[in-house]
Short mmCIF file of C-alpha atoms and ligand atoms in Angstrom, two decimals:
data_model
loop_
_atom_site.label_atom_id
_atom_site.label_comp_id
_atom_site.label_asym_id
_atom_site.label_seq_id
_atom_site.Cartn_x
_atom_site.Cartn_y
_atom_site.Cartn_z
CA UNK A 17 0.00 0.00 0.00
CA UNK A 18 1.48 3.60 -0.41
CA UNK A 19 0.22 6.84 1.33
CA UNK A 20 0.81 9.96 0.39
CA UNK A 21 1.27 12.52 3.81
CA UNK A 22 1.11 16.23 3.79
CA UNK A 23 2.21 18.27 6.65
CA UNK A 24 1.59 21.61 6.89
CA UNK A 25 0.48 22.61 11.01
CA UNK A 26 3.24 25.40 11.67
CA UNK A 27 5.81 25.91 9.31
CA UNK A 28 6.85 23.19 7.58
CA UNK A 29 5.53 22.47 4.31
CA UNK A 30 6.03 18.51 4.18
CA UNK A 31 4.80 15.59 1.66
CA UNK A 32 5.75 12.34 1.70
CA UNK A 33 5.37 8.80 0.53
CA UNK A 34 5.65 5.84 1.95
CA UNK A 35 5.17 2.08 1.27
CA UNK A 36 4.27 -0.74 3.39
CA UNK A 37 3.80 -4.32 2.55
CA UNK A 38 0.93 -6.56 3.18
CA UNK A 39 2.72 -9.08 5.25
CA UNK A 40 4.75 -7.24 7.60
CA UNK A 41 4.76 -3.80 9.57
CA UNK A 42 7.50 -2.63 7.77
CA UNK A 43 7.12 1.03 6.54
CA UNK A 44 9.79 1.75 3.22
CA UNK A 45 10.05 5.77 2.51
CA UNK A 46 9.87 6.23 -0.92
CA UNK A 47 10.00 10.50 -0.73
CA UNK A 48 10.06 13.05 2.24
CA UNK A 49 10.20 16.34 0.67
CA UNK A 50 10.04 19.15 3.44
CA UNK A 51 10.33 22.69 2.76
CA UNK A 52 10.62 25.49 5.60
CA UNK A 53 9.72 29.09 5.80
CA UNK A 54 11.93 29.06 9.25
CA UNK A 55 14.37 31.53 7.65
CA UNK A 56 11.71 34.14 7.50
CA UNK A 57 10.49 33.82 10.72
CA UNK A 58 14.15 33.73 12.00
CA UNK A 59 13.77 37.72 10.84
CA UNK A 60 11.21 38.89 13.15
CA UNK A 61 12.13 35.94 16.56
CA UNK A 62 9.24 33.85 16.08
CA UNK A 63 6.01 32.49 13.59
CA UNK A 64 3.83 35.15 12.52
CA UNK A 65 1.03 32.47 11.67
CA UNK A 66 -0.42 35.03 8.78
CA UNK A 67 3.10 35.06 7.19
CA UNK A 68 3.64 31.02 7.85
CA UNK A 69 -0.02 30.67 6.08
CA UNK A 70 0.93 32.62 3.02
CA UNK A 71 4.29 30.45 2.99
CA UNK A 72 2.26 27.38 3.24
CA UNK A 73 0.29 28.01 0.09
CA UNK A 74 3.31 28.95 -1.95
CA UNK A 75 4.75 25.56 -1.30
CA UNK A 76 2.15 22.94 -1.04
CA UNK A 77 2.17 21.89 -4.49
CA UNK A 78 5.45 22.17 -5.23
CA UNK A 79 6.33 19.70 -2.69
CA UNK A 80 3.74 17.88 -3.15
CA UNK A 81 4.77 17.56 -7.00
CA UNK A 82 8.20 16.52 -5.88
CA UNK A 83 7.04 14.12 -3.35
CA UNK A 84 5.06 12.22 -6.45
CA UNK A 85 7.88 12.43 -8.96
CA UNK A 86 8.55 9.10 -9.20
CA UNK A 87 5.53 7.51 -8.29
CA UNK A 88 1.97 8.84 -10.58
CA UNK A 89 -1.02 10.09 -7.86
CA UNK A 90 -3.04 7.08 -9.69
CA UNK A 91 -0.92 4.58 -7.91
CA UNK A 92 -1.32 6.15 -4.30
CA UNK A 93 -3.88 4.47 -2.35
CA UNK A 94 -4.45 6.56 0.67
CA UNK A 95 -4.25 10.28 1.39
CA UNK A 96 -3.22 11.18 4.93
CA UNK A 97 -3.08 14.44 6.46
CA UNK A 98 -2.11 16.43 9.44
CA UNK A 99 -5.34 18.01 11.21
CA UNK A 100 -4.13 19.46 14.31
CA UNK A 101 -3.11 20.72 16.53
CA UNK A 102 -1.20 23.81 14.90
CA UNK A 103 -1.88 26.96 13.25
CA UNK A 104 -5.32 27.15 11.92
CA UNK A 105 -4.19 28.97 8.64
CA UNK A 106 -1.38 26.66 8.22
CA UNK A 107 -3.62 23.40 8.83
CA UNK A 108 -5.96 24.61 6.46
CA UNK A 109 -3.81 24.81 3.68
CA UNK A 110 -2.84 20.89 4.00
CA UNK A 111 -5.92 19.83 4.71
CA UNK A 112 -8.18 21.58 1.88
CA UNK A 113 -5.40 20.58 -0.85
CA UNK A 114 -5.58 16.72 0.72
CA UNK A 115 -9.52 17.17 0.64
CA UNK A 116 -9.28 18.67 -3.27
CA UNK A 117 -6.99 15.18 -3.77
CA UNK A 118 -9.20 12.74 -1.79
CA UNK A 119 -12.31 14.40 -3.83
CA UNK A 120 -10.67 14.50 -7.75
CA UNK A 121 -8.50 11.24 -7.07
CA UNK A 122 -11.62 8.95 -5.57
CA UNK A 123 -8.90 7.99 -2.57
CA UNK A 124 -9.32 7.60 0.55
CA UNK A 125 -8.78 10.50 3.51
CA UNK A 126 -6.97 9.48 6.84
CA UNK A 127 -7.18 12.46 9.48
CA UNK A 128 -3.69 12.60 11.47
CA UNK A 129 -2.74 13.99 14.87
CA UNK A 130 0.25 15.54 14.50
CA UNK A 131 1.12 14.46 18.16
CA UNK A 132 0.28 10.58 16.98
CA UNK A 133 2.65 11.98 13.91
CA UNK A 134 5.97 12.48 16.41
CA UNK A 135 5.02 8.75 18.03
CA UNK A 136 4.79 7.32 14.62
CA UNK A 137 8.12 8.50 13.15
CA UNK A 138 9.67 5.98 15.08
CA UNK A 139 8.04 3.41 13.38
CA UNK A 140 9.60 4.80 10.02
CA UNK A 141 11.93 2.60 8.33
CA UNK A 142 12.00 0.20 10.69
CA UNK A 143 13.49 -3.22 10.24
CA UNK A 144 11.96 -4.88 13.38
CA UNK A 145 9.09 -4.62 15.80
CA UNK A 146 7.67 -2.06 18.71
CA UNK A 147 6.80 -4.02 21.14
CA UNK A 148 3.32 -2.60 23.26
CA UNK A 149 3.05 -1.12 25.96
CA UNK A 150 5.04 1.39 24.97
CA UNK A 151 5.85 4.78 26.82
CA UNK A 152 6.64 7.74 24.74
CA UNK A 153 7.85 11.21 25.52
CA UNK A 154 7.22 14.27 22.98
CA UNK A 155 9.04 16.93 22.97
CA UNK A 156 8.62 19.75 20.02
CA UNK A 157 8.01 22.98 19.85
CA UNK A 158 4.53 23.52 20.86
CA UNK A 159 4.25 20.72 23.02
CA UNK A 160 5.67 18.18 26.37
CA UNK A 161 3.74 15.30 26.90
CA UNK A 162 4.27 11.68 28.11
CA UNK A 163 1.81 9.16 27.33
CA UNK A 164 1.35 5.36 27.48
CA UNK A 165 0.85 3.48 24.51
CA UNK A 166 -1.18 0.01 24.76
CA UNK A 167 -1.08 -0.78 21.20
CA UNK A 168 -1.37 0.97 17.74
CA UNK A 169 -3.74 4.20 18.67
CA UNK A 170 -4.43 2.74 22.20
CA UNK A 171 -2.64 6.07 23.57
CA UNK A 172 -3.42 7.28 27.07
CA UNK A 173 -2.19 10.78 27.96
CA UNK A 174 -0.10 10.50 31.62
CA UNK A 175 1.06 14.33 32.11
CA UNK A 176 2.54 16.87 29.88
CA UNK A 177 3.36 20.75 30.54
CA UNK A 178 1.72 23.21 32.40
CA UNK A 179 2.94 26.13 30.78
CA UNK A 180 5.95 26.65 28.17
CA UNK A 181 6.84 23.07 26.08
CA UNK A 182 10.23 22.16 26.20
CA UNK A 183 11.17 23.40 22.96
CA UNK A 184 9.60 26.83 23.11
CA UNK A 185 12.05 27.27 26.37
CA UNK A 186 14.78 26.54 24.37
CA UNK A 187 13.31 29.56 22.06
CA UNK A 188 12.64 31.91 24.59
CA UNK A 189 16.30 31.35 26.69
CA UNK A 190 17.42 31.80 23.33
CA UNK A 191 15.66 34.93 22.43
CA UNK A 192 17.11 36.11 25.95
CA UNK A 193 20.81 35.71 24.76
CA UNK A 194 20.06 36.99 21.28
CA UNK A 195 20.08 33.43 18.98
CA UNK A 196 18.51 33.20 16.48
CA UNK A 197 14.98 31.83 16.10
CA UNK A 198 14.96 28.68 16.55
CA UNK A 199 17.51 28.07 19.14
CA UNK A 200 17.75 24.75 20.04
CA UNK A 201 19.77 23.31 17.90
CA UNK A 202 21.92 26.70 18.42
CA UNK A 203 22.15 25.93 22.27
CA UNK A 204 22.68 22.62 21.82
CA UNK A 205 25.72 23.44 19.43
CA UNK A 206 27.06 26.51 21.70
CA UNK A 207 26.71 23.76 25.14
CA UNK A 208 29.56 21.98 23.71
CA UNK A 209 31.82 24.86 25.10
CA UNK A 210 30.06 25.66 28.19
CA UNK A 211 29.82 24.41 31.69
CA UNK A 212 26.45 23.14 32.73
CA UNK A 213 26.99 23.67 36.23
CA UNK A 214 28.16 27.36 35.75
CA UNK A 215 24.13 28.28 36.70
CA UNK A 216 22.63 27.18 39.08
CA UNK A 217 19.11 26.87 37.41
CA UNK A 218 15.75 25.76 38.70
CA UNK A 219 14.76 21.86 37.83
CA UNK A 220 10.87 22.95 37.77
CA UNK A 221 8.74 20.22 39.00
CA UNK A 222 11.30 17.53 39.01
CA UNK A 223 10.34 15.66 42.48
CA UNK A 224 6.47 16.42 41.94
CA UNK A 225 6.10 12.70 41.50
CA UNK A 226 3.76 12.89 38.26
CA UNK A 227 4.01 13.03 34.97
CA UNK A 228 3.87 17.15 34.50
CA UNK A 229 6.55 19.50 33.56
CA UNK A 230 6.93 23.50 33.66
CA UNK A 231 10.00 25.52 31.87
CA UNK A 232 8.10 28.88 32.38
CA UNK A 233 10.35 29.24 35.55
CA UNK A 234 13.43 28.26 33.73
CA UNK A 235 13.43 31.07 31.66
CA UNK A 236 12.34 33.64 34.59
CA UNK A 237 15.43 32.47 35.91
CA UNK A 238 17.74 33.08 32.96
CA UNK A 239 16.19 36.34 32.33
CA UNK A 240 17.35 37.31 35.77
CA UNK A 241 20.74 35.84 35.38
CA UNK A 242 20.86 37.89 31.98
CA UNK A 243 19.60 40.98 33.85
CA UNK A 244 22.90 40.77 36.39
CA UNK A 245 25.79 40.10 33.57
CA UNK A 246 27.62 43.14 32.66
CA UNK A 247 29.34 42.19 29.13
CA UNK A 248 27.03 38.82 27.51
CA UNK A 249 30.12 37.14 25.85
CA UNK A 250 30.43 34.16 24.54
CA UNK A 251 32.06 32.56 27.50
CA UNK A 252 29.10 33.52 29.25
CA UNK A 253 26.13 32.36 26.80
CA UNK A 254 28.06 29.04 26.23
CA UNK A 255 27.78 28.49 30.11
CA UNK A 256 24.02 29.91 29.68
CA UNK A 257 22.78 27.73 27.00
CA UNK A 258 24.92 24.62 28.76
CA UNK A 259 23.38 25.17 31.98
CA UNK A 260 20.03 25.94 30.37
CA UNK A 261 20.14 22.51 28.37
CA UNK A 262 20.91 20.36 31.23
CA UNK A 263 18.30 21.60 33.62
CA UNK A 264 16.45 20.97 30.77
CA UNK A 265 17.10 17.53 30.03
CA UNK A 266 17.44 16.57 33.66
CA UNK A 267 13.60 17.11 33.42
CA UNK A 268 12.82 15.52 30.60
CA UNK A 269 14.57 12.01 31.85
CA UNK A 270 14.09 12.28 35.58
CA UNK A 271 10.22 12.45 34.50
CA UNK A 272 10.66 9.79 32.09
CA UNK A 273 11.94 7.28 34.02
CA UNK A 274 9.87 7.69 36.84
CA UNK A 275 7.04 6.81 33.99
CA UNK A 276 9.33 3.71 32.92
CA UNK A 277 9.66 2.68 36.37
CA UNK A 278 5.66 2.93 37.51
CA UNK A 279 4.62 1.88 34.10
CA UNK A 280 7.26 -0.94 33.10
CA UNK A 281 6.93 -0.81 29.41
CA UNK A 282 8.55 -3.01 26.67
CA UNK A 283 9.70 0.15 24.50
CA UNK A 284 10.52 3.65 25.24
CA UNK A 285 9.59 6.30 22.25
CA UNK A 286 10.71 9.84 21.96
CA UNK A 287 9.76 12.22 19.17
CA UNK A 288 9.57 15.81 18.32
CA UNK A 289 11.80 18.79 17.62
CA UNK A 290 13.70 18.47 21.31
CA UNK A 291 14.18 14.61 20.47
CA UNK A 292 17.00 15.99 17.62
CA UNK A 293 18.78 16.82 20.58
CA UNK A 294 22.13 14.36 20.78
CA UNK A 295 22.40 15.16 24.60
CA UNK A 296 19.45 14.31 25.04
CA UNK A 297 19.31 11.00 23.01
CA UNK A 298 22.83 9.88 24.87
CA UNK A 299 22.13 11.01 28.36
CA UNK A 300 18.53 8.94 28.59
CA UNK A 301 20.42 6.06 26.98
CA UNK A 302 22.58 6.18 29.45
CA UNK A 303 20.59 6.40 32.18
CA UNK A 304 18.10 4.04 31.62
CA UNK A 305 21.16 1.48 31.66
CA UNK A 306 22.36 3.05 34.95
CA UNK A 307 18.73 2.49 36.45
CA UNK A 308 18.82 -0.91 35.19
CA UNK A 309 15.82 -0.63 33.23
CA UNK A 310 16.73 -3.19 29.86
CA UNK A 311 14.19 -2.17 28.00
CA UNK A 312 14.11 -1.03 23.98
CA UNK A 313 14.91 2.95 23.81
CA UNK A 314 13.51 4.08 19.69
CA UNK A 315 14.43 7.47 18.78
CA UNK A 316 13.71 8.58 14.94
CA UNK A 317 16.17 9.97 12.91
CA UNK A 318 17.04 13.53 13.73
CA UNK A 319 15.18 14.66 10.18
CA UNK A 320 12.22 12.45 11.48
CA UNK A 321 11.84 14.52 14.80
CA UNK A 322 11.18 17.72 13.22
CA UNK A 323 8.19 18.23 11.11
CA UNK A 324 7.78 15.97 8.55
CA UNK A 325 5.05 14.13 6.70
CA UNK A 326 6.87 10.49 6.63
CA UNK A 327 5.47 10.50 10.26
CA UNK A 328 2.15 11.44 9.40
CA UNK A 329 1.47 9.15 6.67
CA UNK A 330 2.93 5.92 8.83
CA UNK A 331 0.59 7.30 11.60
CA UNK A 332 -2.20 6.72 8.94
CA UNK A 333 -1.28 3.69 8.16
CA UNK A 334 -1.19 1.67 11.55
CA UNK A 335 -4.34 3.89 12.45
CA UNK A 336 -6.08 3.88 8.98
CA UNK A 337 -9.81 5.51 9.83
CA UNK A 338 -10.64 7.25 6.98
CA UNK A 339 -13.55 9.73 6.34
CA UNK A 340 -15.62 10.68 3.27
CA UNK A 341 -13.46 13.98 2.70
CA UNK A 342 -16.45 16.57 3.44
CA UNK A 343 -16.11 15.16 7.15
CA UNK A 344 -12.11 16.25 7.49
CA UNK A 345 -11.71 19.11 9.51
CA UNK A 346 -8.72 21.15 10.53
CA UNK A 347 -8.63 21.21 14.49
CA UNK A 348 -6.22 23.58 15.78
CA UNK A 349 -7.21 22.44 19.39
CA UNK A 350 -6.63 18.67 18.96
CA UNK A 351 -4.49 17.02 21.51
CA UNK A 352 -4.62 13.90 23.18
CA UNK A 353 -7.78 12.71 24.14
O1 KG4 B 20 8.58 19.07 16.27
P1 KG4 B 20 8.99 20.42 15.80
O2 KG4 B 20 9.73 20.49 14.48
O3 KG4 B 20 7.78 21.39 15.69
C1 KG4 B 20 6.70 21.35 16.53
O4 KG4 B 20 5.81 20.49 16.36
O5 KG4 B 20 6.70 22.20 17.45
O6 KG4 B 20 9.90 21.04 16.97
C2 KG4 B 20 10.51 22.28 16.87
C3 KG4 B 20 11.20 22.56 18.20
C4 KG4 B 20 11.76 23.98 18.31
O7 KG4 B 20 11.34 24.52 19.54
C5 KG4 B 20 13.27 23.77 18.29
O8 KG4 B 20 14.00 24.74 19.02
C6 KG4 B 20 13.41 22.40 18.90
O9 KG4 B 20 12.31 21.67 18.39
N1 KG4 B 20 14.66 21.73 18.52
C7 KG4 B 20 15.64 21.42 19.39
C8 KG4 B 20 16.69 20.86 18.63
N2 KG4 B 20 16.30 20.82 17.31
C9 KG4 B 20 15.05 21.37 17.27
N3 KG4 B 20 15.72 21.58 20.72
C10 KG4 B 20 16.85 21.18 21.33
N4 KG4 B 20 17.91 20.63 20.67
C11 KG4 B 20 17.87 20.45 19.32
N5 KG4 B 20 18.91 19.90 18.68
ZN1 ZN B 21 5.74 18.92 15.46
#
């Protein structure tokens, strides 16, 4: 069977194909064509969701077109797209041109959660089995949640953040020392030459003994550690951005585990923007061998964390509800149930 995905919930324009065979799970990806208006918002700190809208329609088909090149829109069976939660005039854009498809093509029209999306790119290219229950962590740019999963779509939300995600505080400290927007990756590369224990930084909610999180105070606290430097060199925002990234992390895994440990799955997941992070990837290794927890950590490829529509399509596939195409909706709000 091959899907055809489309992406387009913030500001990513994304389209992808993928195959899958009748007698295993596997999930081959034939294209993944993403294209990203990030450099404009880099300009002005942040999404301007009219400007990321307008960027959205002068892409779709273009990638779309790519993401086909090789294989003709008659031999796609499914159409899957992205519904929510994002940007309303973003989501539109993907989800009218797959309803225009689904309606002139006769195919059928699999809604997608993008959130399902970031648990699903795991399952991308895959040579072996997930094995349920599964606990998975995502971390992206809008959003911090942990969640159980009993099998394929069986997903039961266990906590997620109360205020900023874990991605938009890596924007925000990074607004505060003047990166560029976005500045994870950025902090993540600067860390390398910093000390993480130069700051002492808040660990927000790390002993609250569920599974919430909160970075608002994180970057209260940098902003008042900014507020008291004299000269911001690059000594300093090094040790900022190391010191940021740890506290961080040390969040993201202590809260992890502690759903590993009360839950006792048979797979850990991770997914999302934040999941690119290598520090973050090697330090929950790590510790989930140091806590003598054996089992199977599955983190996607670093271009499969970001926004991509390889991850909505497989999502489709192992989910595959679809809807007469006058019944798809966008659905900025849409989250886990
Ligand atoms: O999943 P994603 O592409 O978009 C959303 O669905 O939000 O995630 C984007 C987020 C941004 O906040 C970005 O700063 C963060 O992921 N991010 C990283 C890294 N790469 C991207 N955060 C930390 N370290 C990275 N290497
Ligand atoms: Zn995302």
């Amino acid at each position: 069977m091959r899907i055809l995905g489309i992406e387009t919930s913030c500001d990513e324009t994304a389209a992808a194909v993928i195959e899958t065979d009748k007698n295993s799970d596997r999930v081959r990806l034939i294209s993944n064509i993403i294209s990203s208006s990030l450099p404009l918002h880099s300009k002005t700190g942040g999404i301007i969701p009219e400007v990321a809208a307008r960027e959205q329609i002068k892409y779709i088909i273009p990638v779309i077109e790519k993401a086909i090149k090789n294989i003709p829109l008659t031999q796609i069976d499914k159409i899957a797209v992205t519904i929510g939660p994002g940007l309303i005039g973003s989501l539109l854009v993907g989800v009218e041109t797959a309803k225009t498809l689904s309606f002139v093509l006769n195919k059928p029209l699999i809604p997608v959660n993008h959130l399902f999306g970031h648990i699903y790119a795991n399952w991308v290219g895959l040579k072996e089995e997930i094995n349920f229950p599964a606990i998975a962590l995502v971390v992206s740019g809008g959003h911090t949640d942990l969640v159980l999963m009993e099998s394929h779509g069986k997903i039961k939300w266990l906590g997620g953040t109360r205020d900023d995600a874990a991605g938009e505080a890596f924007d925000k400290i990074g607004r505060l020392l003047n990166l560029s927007y976005p500045a994870g990756s950025l902090i993540e590369k600067l860390a390398k030459d910093g000390n993480p224990n130069a700051y002492n930084l808040p660990r927000p909610m790390i002993d609250s003994n569920d599974f919430d999180f909160s970075f608002s105070g994180l970057k209260t606290a940098i902003l008042r550690e900014v507020n008291t430097i004299k000269k911001l060199d690059n000594k300093k925002i090094s040790d900022l951005c190391a010191s940021s990234q740890q506290a961080i992390l040390e969040v993201l895994i202590k809260k992890t585990l502690f759903a590993v440990k009360r839950f006792n799955p048979k797979s850990l997941l991770l997914g999302g923007g934040v999941a690119a992070n290598q520090r973050l990837r090697d330090t929950l290794a790590i510790s989930l061998i140091n806590n003598n927890l054996s089992l199977k950590l599955l983190i996607p490829e670093k271009i499969l964390c970001t926004d991509n529509a390889a991850m909505i399509a497989t999502a489709a596939y192992f989910n595959s509800a679809d809807l007469p195409w006058k019944k798809v909706n966008a659905n900025p709000e849409l989250y886990f149930d």
